[in-house]
Coordinates of C-alpha atoms and ligand atoms in Angstrom, one line a residue:
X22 CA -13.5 -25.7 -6.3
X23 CA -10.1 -24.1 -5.8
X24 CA -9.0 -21.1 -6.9
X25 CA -7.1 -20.8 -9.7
X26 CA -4.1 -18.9 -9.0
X27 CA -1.5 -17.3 -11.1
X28 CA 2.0 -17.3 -10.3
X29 CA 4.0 -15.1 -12.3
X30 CA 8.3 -16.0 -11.7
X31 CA 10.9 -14.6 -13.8
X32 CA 10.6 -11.2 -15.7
X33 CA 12.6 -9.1 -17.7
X34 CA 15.0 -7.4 -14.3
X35 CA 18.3 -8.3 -12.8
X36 CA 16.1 -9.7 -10.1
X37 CA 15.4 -12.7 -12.4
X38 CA 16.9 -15.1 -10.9
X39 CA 15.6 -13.7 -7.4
X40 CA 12.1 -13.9 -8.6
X41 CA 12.8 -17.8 -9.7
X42 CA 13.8 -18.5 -5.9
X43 CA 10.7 -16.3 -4.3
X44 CA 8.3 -18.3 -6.5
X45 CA 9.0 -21.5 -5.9
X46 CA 9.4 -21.0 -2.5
X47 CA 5.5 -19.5 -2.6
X48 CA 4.3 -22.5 -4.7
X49 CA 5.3 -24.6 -2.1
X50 CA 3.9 -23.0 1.1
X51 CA 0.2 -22.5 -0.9
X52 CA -2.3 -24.7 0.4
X53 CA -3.2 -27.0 -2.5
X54 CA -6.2 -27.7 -1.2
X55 CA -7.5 -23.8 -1.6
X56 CA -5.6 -22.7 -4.6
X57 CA -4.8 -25.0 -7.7
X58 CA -1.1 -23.0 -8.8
X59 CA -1.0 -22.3 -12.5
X60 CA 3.1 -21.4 -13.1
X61 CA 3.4 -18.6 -15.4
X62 CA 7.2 -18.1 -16.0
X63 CA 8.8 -15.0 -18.1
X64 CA 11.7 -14.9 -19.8
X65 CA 14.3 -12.5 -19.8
X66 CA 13.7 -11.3 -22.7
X67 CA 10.0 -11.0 -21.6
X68 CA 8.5 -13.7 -23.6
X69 CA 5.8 -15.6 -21.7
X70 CA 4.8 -19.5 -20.3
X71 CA 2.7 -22.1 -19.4
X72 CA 5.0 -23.8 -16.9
X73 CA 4.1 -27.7 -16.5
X74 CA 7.0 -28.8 -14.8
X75 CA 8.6 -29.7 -11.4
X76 CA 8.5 -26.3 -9.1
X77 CA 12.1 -27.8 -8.1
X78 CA 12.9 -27.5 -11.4
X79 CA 12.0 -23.6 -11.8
X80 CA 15.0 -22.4 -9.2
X81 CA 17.4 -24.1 -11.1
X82 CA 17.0 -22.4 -14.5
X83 CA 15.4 -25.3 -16.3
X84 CA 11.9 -24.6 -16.8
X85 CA 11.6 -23.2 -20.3
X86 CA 12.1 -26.7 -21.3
X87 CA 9.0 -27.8 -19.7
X88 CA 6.6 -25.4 -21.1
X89 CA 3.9 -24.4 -23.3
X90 CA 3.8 -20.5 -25.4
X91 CA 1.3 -18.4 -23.3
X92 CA 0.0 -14.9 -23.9
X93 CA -1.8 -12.9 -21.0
X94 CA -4.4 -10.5 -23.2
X95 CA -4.9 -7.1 -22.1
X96 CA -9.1 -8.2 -23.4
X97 CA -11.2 -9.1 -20.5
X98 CA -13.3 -11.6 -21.9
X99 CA -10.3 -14.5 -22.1
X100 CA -10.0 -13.5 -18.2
X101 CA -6.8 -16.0 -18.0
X102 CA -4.1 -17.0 -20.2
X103 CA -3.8 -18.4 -23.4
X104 CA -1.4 -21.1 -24.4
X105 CA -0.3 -22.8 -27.0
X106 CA -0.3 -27.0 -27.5
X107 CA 0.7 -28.4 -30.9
X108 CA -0.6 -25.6 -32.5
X109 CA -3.9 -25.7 -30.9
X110 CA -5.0 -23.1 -29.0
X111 CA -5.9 -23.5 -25.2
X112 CA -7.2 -20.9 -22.2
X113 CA -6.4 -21.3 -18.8
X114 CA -8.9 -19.5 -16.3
X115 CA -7.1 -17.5 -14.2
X116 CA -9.6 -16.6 -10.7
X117 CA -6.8 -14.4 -9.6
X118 CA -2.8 -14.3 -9.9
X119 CA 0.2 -13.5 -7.3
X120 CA 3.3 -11.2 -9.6
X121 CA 6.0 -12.9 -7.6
X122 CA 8.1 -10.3 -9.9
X123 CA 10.8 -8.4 -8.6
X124 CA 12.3 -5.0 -9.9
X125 CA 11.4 -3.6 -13.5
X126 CA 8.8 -4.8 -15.4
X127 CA 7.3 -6.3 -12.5
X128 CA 7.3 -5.0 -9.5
X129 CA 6.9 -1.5 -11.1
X130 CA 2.9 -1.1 -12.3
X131 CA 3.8 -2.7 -15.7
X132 CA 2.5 -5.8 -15.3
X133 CA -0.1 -4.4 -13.0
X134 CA -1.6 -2.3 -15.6
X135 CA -1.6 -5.1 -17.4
X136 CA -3.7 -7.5 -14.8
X137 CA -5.7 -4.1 -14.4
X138 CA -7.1 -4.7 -17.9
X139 CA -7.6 -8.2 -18.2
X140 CA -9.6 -7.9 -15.4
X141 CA -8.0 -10.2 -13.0
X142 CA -7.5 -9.7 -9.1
X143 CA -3.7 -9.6 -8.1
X144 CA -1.6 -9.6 -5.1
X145 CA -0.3 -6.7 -3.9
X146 CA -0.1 -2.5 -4.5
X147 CA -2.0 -0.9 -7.7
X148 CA -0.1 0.5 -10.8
X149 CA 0.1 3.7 -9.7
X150 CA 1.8 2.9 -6.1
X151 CA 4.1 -0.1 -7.5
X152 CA 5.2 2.3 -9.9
X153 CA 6.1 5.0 -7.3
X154 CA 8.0 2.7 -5.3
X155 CA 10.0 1.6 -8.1
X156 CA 11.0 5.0 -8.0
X157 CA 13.8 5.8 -5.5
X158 CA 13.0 9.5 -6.8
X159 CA 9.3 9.9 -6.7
X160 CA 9.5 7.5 -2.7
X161 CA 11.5 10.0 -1.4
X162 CA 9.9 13.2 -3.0
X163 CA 6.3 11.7 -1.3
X164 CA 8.1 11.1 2.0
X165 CA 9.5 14.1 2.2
X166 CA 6.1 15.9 1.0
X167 CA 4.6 14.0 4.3
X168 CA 7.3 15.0 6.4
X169 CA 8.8 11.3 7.0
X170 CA 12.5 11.6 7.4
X171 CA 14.6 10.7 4.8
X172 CA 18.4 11.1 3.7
X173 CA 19.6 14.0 1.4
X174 CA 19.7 13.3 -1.9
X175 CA 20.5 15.1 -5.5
X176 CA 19.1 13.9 -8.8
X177 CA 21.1 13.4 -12.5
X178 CA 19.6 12.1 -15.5
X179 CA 22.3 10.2 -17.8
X180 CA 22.6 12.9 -19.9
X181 CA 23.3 15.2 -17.7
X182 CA 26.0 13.1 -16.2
X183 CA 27.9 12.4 -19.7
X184 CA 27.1 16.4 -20.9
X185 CA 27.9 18.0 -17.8
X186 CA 30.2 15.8 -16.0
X187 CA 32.5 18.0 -14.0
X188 CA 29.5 20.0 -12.6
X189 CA 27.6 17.0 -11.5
X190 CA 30.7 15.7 -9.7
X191 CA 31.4 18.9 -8.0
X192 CA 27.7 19.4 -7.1
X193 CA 27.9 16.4 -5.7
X194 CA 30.8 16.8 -3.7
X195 CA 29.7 20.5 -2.2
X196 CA 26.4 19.0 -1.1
X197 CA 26.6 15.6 -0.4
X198 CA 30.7 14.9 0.5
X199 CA 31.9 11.4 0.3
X200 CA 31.0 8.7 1.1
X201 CA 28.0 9.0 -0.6
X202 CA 25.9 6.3 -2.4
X203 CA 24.7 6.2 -6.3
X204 CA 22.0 4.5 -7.5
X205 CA 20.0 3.9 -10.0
X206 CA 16.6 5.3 -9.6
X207 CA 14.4 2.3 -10.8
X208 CA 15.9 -0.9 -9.5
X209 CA 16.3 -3.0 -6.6
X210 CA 18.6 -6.0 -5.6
X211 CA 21.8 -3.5 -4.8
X212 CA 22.2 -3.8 -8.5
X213 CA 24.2 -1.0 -10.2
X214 CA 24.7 0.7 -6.3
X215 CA 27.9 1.5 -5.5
X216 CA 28.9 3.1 -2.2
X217 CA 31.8 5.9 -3.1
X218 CA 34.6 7.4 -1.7
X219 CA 36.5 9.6 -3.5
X220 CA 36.4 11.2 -7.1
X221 CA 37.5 8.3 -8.7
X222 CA 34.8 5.8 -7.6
X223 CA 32.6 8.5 -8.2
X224 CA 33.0 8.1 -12.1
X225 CA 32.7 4.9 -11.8
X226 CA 29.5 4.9 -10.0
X227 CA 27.6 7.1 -12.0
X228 CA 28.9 5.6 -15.2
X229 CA 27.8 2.2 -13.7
X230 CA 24.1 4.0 -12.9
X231 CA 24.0 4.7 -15.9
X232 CA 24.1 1.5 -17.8
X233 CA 20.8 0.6 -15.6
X234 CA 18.7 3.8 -15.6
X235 CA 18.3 7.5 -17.2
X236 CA 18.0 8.9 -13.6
X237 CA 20.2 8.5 -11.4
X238 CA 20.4 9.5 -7.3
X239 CA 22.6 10.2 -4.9
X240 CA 22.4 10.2 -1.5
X241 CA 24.4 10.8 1.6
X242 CA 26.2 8.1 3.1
X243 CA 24.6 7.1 6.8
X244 CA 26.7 5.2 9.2
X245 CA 23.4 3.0 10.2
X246 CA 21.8 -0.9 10.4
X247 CA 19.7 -1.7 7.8
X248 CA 16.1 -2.5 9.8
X249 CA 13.2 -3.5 8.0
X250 CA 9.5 -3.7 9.0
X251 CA 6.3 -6.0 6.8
X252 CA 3.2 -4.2 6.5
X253 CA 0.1 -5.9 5.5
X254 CA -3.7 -4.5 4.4
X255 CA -5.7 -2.3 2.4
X256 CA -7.4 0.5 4.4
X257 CA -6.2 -1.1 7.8
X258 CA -2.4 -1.7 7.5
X259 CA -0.6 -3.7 10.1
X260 CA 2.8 -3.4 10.6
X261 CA 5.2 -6.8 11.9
X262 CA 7.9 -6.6 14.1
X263 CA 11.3 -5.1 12.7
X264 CA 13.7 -7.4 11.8
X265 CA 17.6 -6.1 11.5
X266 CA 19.9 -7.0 8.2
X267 CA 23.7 -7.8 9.7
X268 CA 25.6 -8.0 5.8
X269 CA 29.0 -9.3 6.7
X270 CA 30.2 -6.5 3.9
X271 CA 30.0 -3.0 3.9
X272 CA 26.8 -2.6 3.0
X273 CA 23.9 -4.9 2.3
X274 CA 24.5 -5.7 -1.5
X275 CA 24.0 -8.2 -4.3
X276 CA 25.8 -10.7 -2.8
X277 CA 25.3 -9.5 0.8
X278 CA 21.4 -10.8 -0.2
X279 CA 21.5 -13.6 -2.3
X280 CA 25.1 -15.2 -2.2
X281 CA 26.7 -14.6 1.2
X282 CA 25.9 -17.3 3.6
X283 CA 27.5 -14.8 6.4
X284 CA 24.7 -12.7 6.2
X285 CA 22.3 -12.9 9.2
X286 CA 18.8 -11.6 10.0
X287 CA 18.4 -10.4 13.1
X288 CA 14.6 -10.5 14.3
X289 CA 13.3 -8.2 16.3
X290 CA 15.9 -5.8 15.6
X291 CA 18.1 -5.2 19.0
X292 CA 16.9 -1.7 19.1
X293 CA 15.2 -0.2 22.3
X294 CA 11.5 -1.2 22.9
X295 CA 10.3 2.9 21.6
X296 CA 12.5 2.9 18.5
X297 CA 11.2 -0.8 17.6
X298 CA 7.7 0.8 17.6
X299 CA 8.6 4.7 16.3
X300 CA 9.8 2.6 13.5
X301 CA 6.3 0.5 13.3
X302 CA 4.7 3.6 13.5
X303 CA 6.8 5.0 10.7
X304 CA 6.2 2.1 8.1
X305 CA 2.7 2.3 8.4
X306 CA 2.8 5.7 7.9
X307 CA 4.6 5.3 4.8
X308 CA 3.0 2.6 3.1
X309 CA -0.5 4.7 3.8
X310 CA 2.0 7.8 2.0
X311 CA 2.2 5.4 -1.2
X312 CA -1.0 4.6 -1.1
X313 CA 0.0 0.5 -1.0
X314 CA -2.6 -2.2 -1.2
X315 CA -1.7 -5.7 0.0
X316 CA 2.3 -5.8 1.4
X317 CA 5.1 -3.7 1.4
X318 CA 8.6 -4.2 3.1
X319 CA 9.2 -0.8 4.6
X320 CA 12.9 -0.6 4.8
X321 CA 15.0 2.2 6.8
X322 CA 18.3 3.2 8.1
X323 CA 19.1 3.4 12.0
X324 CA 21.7 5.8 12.5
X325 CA 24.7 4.4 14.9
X326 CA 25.4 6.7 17.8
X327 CA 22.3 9.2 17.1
X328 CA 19.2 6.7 17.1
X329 CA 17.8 8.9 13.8
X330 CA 15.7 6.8 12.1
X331 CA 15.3 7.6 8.2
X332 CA 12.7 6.0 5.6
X333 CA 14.8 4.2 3.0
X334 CA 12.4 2.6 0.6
X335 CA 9.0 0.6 -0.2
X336 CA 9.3 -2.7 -1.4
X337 CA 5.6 -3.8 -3.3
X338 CA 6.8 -7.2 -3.3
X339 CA 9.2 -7.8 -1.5
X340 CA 11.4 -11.3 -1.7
X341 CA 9.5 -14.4 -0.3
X342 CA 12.5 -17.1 0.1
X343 CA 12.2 -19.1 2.9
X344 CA 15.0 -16.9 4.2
X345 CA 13.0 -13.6 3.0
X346 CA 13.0 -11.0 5.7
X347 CA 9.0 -10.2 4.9
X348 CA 7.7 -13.8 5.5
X349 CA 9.8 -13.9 8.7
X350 CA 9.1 -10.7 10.0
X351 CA 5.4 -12.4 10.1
X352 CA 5.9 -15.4 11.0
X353 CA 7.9 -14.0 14.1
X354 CA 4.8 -11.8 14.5
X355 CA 2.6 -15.0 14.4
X356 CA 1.6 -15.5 11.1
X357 CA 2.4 -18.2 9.2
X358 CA 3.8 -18.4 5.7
X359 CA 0.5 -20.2 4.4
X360 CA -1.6 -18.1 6.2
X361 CA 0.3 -15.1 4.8
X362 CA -0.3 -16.1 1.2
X363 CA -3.5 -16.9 2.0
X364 CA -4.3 -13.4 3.4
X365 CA -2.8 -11.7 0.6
X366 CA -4.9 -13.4 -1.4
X367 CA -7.7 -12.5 0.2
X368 CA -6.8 -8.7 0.8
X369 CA -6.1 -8.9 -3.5
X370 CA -10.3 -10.1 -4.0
X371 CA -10.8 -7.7 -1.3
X372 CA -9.1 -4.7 -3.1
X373 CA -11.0 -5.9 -6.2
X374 CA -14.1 -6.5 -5.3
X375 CA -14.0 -2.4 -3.9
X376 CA -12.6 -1.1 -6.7
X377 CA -16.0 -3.0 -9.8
Ligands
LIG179 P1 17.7 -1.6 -3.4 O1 16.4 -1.1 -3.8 O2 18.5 -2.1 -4.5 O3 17.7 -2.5 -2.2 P2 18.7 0.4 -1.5 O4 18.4 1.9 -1.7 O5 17.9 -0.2 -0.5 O6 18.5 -0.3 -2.9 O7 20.2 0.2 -1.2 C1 20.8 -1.0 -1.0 C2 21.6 -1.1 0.3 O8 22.7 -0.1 0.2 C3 20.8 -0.7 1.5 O9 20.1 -1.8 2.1 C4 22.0 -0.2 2.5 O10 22.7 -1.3 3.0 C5 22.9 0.5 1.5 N1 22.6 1.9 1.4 C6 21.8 2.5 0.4 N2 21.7 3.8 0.6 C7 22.4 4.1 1.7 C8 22.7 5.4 2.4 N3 22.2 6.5 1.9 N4 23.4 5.3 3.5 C9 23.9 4.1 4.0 N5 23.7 2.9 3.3 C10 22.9 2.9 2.2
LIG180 MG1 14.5 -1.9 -3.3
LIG181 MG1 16.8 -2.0 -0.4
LIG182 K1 11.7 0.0 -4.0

């Protein structure tokens, strides 16, 4: 019998619409004959379906329309969802499920916890791990802690942007200079990041960062290529080959990712032969910081004209387009998309079955 296999798409982030794209493009490269794909789609406002529909159908914003009420209970003995039909009430076994979820809500141990106590295997890192690498903050402090290198950076809450204002700016300014970027800490996409360059963008940026998060970070500004490495595993990580982001903006944002056809991935990276595997060496290093189960795009800065290589951030799951850099980065390493799936699901039982 197959395996009954949850696919969470939506959620309540600015990385909706993202999700709706990775999660289609999953359900299509999952062998049918292994896995029987039960589409579980969440609104925006975080309410929760059966999906019956077309996958075609999900990437364009029209699913809700084919689709039945579902709850996921936190009680272990449903072990699956349970849906709604005409008022009757049905249960959908769920064997294990795959939180193609990005950002927020998602990709940040909520929905793990959740999984945790229903008792159902799921792909990728634990709650405690997805939540850290939600966290731009808690990332770097861990890094850091393990001697990894990583950019300066300063830390404001909202409040103490809107009660101290003046002082943040000038702390800012002392200790990080322009151009710096802000952020907010618990997000992903590019959304609410600005890259600043004087006092005047600076307001802006932090009253933007604010809007998405209570804490907000700042970080120096590096004059770098974004290069980003796939890792894979539980206790034995692999890392992929490194893979090079060339935005045709000035820095890889929002529409840099998801809009801009311009935008090319360069894989492997055109770096030297050592840094290509100093920075391997580094993303395995890092995801074994975090503690990550399952994947994690490891993504970092390379410095122009020095080399330095810094950790940026941990992605626990990563986009999965068919133009994602994780799936690529693997398939250029020699594993295919289906087999990819496929072994994420099996390092998700794996990681399970060790833990009851
Ligand atoms: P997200 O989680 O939203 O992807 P990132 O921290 O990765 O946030 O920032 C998004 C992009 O902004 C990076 O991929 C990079 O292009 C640029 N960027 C972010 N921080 C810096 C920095 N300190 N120096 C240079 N570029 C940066
Ligand atoms: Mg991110
Ligand atoms: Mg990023
Ligand atoms: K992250």
């Amino acid at each position: 019998m197959p395996l009954k296999l949850g696919v969470l798409f939506g959620g309540q982030s600015g990385e909706h619409e993202v999700s709706l794209m990775s999660a289609a493009s999953v359900m299509k490269n999952i062998d049918r004959q292994k896995f029987e794909i039960i589409p579980i789609g969440i609104t925006k406002n975080g309410h929760w379906y059966l999906y019956k529909g077309d996958i075609d159908d999900i990437q364009n914003g029209n699913w809700l329309d084919n689709s039945y009420k579902a709850i996921l209970p936190p009680d272990p003995s449903y072990h699956g969802l349970i849906y709604f039909v005409n008022g009757e009430i049905k249960i959908e076994r769920l064997d294990a499920v795959f939180p193609v979820l990005h950002g927020p809500r998602g990709e940040d141990g909520t929905i793990q916890g959740l999984l945790e106590l229903a008792n159902i295997p799921y792909v990728g890192a634990g709650v405690t791990s997805s939540a850290v690498g939600m966290d731009k903050v808690f990332t770097k402090k861990l890094l850091e802690h393990a001697g990894l290198p990583i950019v300066p950076y300063l830390v404001f809450t909202k409040k103490q942007w809107y009660g101290q204002s003046e002082d943040v700016a000038e702390n800012i300014e002392t200790r990080l200079g322009y151009p710096n970027f802000v952020k907010p800490a618990n997000l992903g996409s590019s959304v609410g990041i600005t890259k600043v360059h004087d006092r005047v963008e600076l307001t802006e940026a932090l009253n933007l960062a604010a809007r998405y998060d209570r804490k907000i970070i700042v970080e120096k500004s590096i004059n770098c290529k974004d290069v980003e490495c796939s890792v894979l595993g539980n206790e034995n990580p692999r890392a992929s080959t490194v893979g090079e982001i060339m935005p045709a903006r000035e820095f890889y944002d929002y529409q840099a990712k998801y809009c801009d056809t311009a935008t090319r991935l360069l894989i492997p990276a055109q770096l030297p032969d050592e840094k290509i595997e100093e920075i391997r060496t580094l993303a395995v290093k890092a995801y074994k910081v975090l503690d990550c189960q399952g994947m994690a795009r490891v993504d970092f800065f390379y410095e122009n004209g020095t080399g330095n290589v810094y950790v940026n951030e941990l992605n626990t799951i990563p986009g999965f387009t068919h133009v994602s850099m994780y799936p690529k980065l693997w398939e250029a390493s020699g594993l295919a998309y289906g087999k990819l799936l496929e072994d994420l699901i099996d390092l998700a039982l794996e990681r399970f079955q060790d833990v009851h």
